[in-house]
mmCIF file of C-alpha atoms and ligand atoms in Angstrom:
data_model
loop_
_atom_site.group_PDB
_atom_site.id
_atom_site.type_symbol
_atom_site.label_atom_id
_atom_site.label_comp_id
_atom_site.label_asym_id
_atom_site.label_seq_id
_atom_site.Cartn_x
_atom_site.Cartn_y
_atom_site.Cartn_z
ATOM 1 C CA UNK A 1 -21.355 14.106 -1.566
ATOM 2 C CA UNK A 2 -18.524 12.883 -3.781
ATOM 3 C CA UNK A 3 -17.091 9.532 -2.979
ATOM 4 C CA UNK A 4 -13.846 7.929 -3.974
ATOM 5 C CA UNK A 5 -15.540 5.413 -6.247
ATOM 6 C CA UNK A 6 -16.293 8.407 -8.508
ATOM 7 C CA UNK A 7 -12.555 8.942 -9.021
ATOM 8 C CA UNK A 8 -10.971 7.269 -12.043
ATOM 9 C CA UNK A 9 -8.742 5.048 -9.895
ATOM 10 C CA UNK A 10 -7.592 1.531 -10.641
ATOM 11 C CA UNK A 11 -9.230 -1.294 -8.688
ATOM 12 C CA UNK A 12 -6.069 -1.953 -6.623
ATOM 13 C CA UNK A 13 -5.974 1.628 -5.384
ATOM 14 C CA UNK A 14 -9.721 1.655 -4.726
ATOM 15 C CA UNK A 15 -9.575 -1.501 -2.648
ATOM 16 C CA UNK A 16 -6.680 -0.091 -0.585
ATOM 17 C CA UNK A 17 -8.524 3.097 0.355
ATOM 18 C CA UNK A 18 -10.062 2.828 3.808
ATOM 19 C CA UNK A 19 -12.466 5.698 3.305
ATOM 20 C CA UNK A 20 -15.299 6.705 1.114
ATOM 21 C CA UNK A 21 -14.663 10.399 1.554
ATOM 22 C CA UNK A 22 -12.704 12.674 -0.668
ATOM 23 C CA UNK A 23 -11.402 16.040 0.429
ATOM 24 C CA UNK A 24 -11.336 18.669 -2.280
ATOM 25 C CA UNK A 25 -10.599 22.141 -0.960
ATOM 26 C CA UNK A 26 -10.975 24.840 1.662
ATOM 27 C CA UNK A 27 -10.931 28.589 1.174
ATOM 28 C CA UNK A 28 -11.692 31.029 -1.582
ATOM 29 C CA UNK A 29 -11.869 29.604 -5.143
ATOM 30 C CA UNK A 30 -10.963 33.107 -6.396
ATOM 31 C CA UNK A 31 -7.897 33.386 -4.157
ATOM 32 C CA UNK A 32 -4.583 34.646 -5.512
ATOM 33 C CA UNK A 33 -2.670 32.121 -3.378
ATOM 34 C CA UNK A 34 -3.060 28.360 -3.701
ATOM 35 C CA UNK A 35 -1.559 26.060 -1.096
ATOM 36 C CA UNK A 36 -1.005 22.455 -2.157
ATOM 37 C CA UNK A 37 -0.275 19.722 0.375
ATOM 38 C CA UNK A 38 0.159 15.964 0.146
ATOM 39 C CA UNK A 39 -3.117 14.276 1.160
ATOM 40 C CA UNK A 40 -5.773 14.624 3.854
ATOM 41 C CA UNK A 41 -5.160 13.197 7.319
ATOM 42 C CA UNK A 42 -7.717 11.820 9.782
ATOM 43 C CA UNK A 43 -9.133 15.203 10.828
ATOM 44 C CA UNK A 44 -9.337 16.405 7.230
ATOM 45 C CA UNK A 45 -11.212 13.237 6.300
ATOM 46 C CA UNK A 46 -13.612 13.687 9.237
ATOM 47 C CA UNK A 47 -14.360 17.359 8.476
ATOM 48 C CA UNK A 48 -14.046 17.073 4.683
ATOM 49 C CA UNK A 49 -11.602 19.976 4.289
ATOM 50 C CA UNK A 50 -7.827 20.140 3.796
ATOM 51 C CA UNK A 51 -5.479 21.308 6.535
ATOM 52 C CA UNK A 52 -7.903 21.427 9.447
ATOM 53 C CA UNK A 53 -5.924 19.179 11.832
ATOM 54 C CA UNK A 54 -2.807 20.034 13.861
ATOM 55 C CA UNK A 55 -0.683 20.663 10.754
ATOM 56 C CA UNK A 56 -3.396 22.872 9.317
ATOM 57 C CA UNK A 57 -3.662 24.941 12.481
ATOM 58 C CA UNK A 58 0.084 25.544 12.359
ATOM 59 C CA UNK A 59 -0.114 26.440 8.675
ATOM 60 C CA UNK A 60 -2.959 28.887 9.402
ATOM 61 C CA UNK A 61 -0.820 30.444 12.141
ATOM 62 C CA UNK A 62 2.139 30.972 9.773
ATOM 63 C CA UNK A 63 -0.181 32.573 7.217
ATOM 64 C CA UNK A 64 -1.994 34.798 9.711
ATOM 65 C CA UNK A 65 1.322 35.880 11.324
ATOM 66 C CA UNK A 66 2.402 36.981 7.844
ATOM 67 C CA UNK A 67 -0.675 39.166 7.393
ATOM 68 C CA UNK A 68 -2.417 36.818 4.959
ATOM 69 C CA UNK A 69 -6.206 36.624 5.257
ATOM 70 C CA UNK A 70 -6.892 32.883 5.200
ATOM 71 C CA UNK A 71 -10.599 33.276 4.401
ATOM 72 C CA UNK A 72 -10.083 35.703 1.531
ATOM 73 C CA UNK A 73 -6.622 35.171 0.063
ATOM 74 C CA UNK A 74 -6.073 31.408 0.189
ATOM 75 C CA UNK A 75 -7.318 28.229 -1.475
ATOM 76 C CA UNK A 76 -6.052 25.031 0.210
ATOM 77 C CA UNK A 77 -5.963 21.658 -1.530
ATOM 78 C CA UNK A 78 -3.875 18.492 -1.815
ATOM 79 C CA UNK A 79 -2.225 16.393 -4.505
ATOM 80 C CA UNK A 80 -4.180 13.311 -3.417
ATOM 81 C CA UNK A 81 -7.837 13.776 -2.549
ATOM 82 C CA UNK A 82 -8.370 10.908 -0.100
ATOM 83 C CA UNK A 83 -6.521 9.723 2.969
ATOM 84 C CA UNK A 84 -3.988 6.987 2.262
ATOM 85 C CA UNK A 85 -4.457 4.078 4.708
ATOM 86 C CA UNK A 86 -2.434 4.164 7.939
ATOM 87 C CA UNK A 87 -1.243 7.665 7.078
ATOM 88 C CA UNK A 88 1.305 6.262 4.638
ATOM 89 C CA UNK A 89 2.659 8.487 1.894
ATOM 90 C CA UNK A 90 0.674 8.293 -1.350
ATOM 91 C CA UNK A 91 2.110 5.881 -3.888
ATOM 92 C CA UNK A 92 3.424 7.049 -7.273
ATOM 93 C CA UNK A 93 0.382 5.535 -8.896
ATOM 94 C CA UNK A 94 -2.048 7.320 -6.561
ATOM 95 C CA UNK A 95 -0.267 10.599 -7.257
ATOM 96 C CA UNK A 96 -0.407 10.134 -11.030
ATOM 97 C CA UNK A 97 -4.102 9.176 -10.869
ATOM 98 C CA UNK A 98 -4.970 12.212 -8.752
ATOM 99 C CA UNK A 99 -2.861 14.780 -10.616
ATOM 100 C CA UNK A 100 -5.419 15.488 -13.381
ATOM 101 C CA UNK A 101 -7.841 16.635 -10.644
ATOM 102 C CA UNK A 102 -5.227 18.935 -9.196
ATOM 103 C CA UNK A 103 -4.401 20.380 -12.618
ATOM 104 C CA UNK A 104 -8.124 21.118 -13.064
ATOM 105 C CA UNK A 105 -8.194 22.888 -9.703
ATOM 106 C CA UNK A 106 -5.168 24.996 -10.652
ATOM 107 C CA UNK A 107 -6.786 25.875 -13.953
ATOM 108 C CA UNK A 108 -10.126 26.818 -12.372
ATOM 109 C CA UNK A 109 -8.747 28.798 -9.419
ATOM 110 C CA UNK A 110 -5.961 30.288 -11.547
ATOM 111 C CA UNK A 111 -3.913 31.626 -8.622
ATOM 112 C CA UNK A 112 -0.947 33.996 -9.117
ATOM 113 C CA UNK A 113 1.134 32.223 -6.488
ATOM 114 C CA UNK A 114 1.348 28.553 -5.508
ATOM 115 C CA UNK A 115 2.933 27.330 -2.278
ATOM 116 C CA UNK A 116 3.979 23.679 -2.369
ATOM 117 C CA UNK A 117 3.852 22.225 1.104
ATOM 118 C CA UNK A 118 6.284 19.336 1.599
ATOM 119 C CA UNK A 119 8.073 16.865 -0.611
ATOM 120 C CA UNK A 120 5.093 15.144 -2.243
ATOM 121 C CA UNK A 121 3.652 18.425 -3.532
ATOM 122 C CA UNK A 122 7.063 19.633 -4.719
ATOM 123 C CA UNK A 123 7.925 16.411 -6.551
ATOM 124 C CA UNK A 124 4.450 16.001 -8.043
ATOM 125 C CA UNK A 125 4.230 19.508 -9.480
ATOM 126 C CA UNK A 126 7.840 20.394 -10.289
ATOM 127 C CA UNK A 127 8.810 16.851 -11.348
ATOM 128 C CA UNK A 128 12.139 17.077 -9.576
ATOM 129 C CA UNK A 129 13.692 15.246 -6.651
ATOM 130 C CA UNK A 130 15.674 17.626 -4.491
ATOM 131 C CA UNK A 131 15.959 18.123 -0.770
ATOM 132 C CA UNK A 132 13.185 20.437 0.400
ATOM 133 C CA UNK A 133 15.696 22.162 2.679
ATOM 134 C CA UNK A 134 17.480 23.280 -0.506
ATOM 135 C CA UNK A 135 14.364 24.453 -2.363
ATOM 136 C CA UNK A 136 12.322 25.991 0.450
ATOM 137 C CA UNK A 137 11.884 29.721 0.351
ATOM 138 C CA UNK A 138 12.956 29.952 -3.311
ATOM 139 C CA UNK A 139 10.724 31.365 -6.019
ATOM 140 C CA UNK A 140 10.414 29.080 -9.027
ATOM 141 C CA UNK A 141 8.661 29.822 -12.295
ATOM 142 C CA UNK A 142 6.268 26.993 -13.171
ATOM 143 C CA UNK A 143 4.024 27.407 -16.210
ATOM 144 C CA UNK A 144 2.414 30.839 -15.775
ATOM 145 C CA UNK A 145 2.674 30.707 -11.959
ATOM 146 C CA UNK A 146 5.256 31.573 -9.405
ATOM 147 C CA UNK A 147 5.775 28.767 -6.975
ATOM 148 C CA UNK A 148 7.465 28.450 -3.595
ATOM 149 C CA UNK A 149 8.271 25.136 -1.874
ATOM 150 C CA UNK A 150 8.018 25.225 1.940
ATOM 151 C CA UNK A 151 8.514 22.724 4.756
ATOM 152 C CA UNK A 152 5.474 20.611 5.586
ATOM 153 C CA UNK A 153 3.888 21.786 8.881
ATOM 154 C CA UNK A 154 3.992 18.209 10.209
ATOM 155 C CA UNK A 155 7.809 18.524 10.014
ATOM 156 C CA UNK A 156 7.549 21.775 11.997
ATOM 157 C CA UNK A 157 5.401 20.022 14.612
ATOM 158 C CA UNK A 158 8.207 17.493 15.027
ATOM 159 C CA UNK A 159 10.798 20.303 15.196
ATOM 160 C CA UNK A 160 9.021 22.918 17.317
ATOM 161 C CA UNK A 161 11.984 25.181 18.203
ATOM 162 C CA UNK A 162 11.214 28.772 17.245
ATOM 163 C CA UNK A 163 14.867 29.845 17.378
ATOM 164 C CA UNK A 164 16.373 31.792 14.506
ATOM 165 C CA UNK A 165 17.632 29.537 11.722
ATOM 166 C CA UNK A 166 15.440 26.611 12.791
ATOM 167 C CA UNK A 167 12.684 25.239 10.484
ATOM 168 C CA UNK A 168 9.805 27.121 12.127
ATOM 169 C CA UNK A 169 11.553 30.500 11.963
ATOM 170 C CA UNK A 170 12.658 29.804 8.362
ATOM 171 C CA UNK A 171 9.085 28.926 7.441
ATOM 172 C CA UNK A 172 7.789 32.121 8.975
ATOM 173 C CA UNK A 173 10.261 34.050 6.797
ATOM 174 C CA UNK A 174 9.064 32.065 3.754
ATOM 175 C CA UNK A 175 5.442 33.071 4.369
ATOM 176 C CA UNK A 176 6.440 36.693 4.878
ATOM 177 C CA UNK A 177 8.074 36.492 1.427
ATOM 178 C CA UNK A 178 4.827 35.055 0.067
ATOM 179 C CA UNK A 179 2.838 37.955 1.516
ATOM 180 C CA UNK A 180 5.340 40.427 0.090
ATOM 181 C CA UNK A 181 5.001 38.800 -3.341
ATOM 182 C CA UNK A 182 1.184 38.892 -3.072
ATOM 183 C CA UNK A 183 1.431 42.627 -2.461
ATOM 184 C CA UNK A 184 3.844 43.130 -5.411
ATOM 185 C CA UNK A 185 2.959 40.258 -7.717
ATOM 186 C CA UNK A 186 4.222 42.049 -10.836
ATOM 187 C CA UNK A 187 7.831 41.930 -9.541
ATOM 188 C CA UNK A 188 9.501 38.792 -10.944
ATOM 189 C CA UNK A 189 13.087 39.509 -9.905
ATOM 190 C CA UNK A 190 15.056 36.960 -7.836
ATOM 191 C CA UNK A 191 13.337 33.948 -9.375
ATOM 192 C CA UNK A 192 14.869 30.615 -10.358
ATOM 193 C CA UNK A 193 13.659 28.953 -13.549
ATOM 194 C CA UNK A 194 13.361 25.189 -13.857
HETATM 195 N N1 URA B 1 -1.318 17.310 5.420
HETATM 196 C C1 URA B 1 -1.501 17.564 4.109
HETATM 197 O O1 URA B 1 -0.568 17.461 3.318
HETATM 198 N N2 URA B 1 -2.714 17.930 3.725
HETATM 199 C C2 URA B 1 -3.728 18.088 4.563
HETATM 200 O O2 URA B 1 -4.806 18.444 4.126
HETATM 201 C C3 URA B 1 -3.498 17.834 5.927
HETATM 202 C C4 URA B 1 -2.298 17.443 6.334
#
């Protein structure tokens, strides 16, 4: 059992963390697709795995609907490995202190494709501040990976309409593009470069 006191965090951050548990990953460490979220929520902390609460169930649904095998093809993780108190967004400092762990995960899993779920993941990895509604669904070259930002499923839970052009339907199209890229990962056309 790893506990947050093992993380190289400053004393202020440690004292602010309400939990002892850290949440590292779920899925296949040899997967070709890595999904990176923000930080665990209450359910994730309880179970010890990322994306197992309501947001995670919705994310699983989008993946499965797209023909992606979540047990075989996907490795789920987060930028921050413990639950920020009161479900607040992680601070800049927490993100910077956790990033080396995430970089290690990326290096070890070495996925072909990375999906960045929500603003925190996008800003932490790509080091840019842009509206997610502008970036979502676009392929971006980052280091030796191809990366796609998508809406966070918690945003989709707050905007549940499945009508064409609405966030849920757009997200479903994004994951279909991900599946298509997984099936033809050598094709690097239509990509933006940052
Ligand atoms: N939201 C995230 O960003 N990550 C999780 O693991 C769960 C919810």
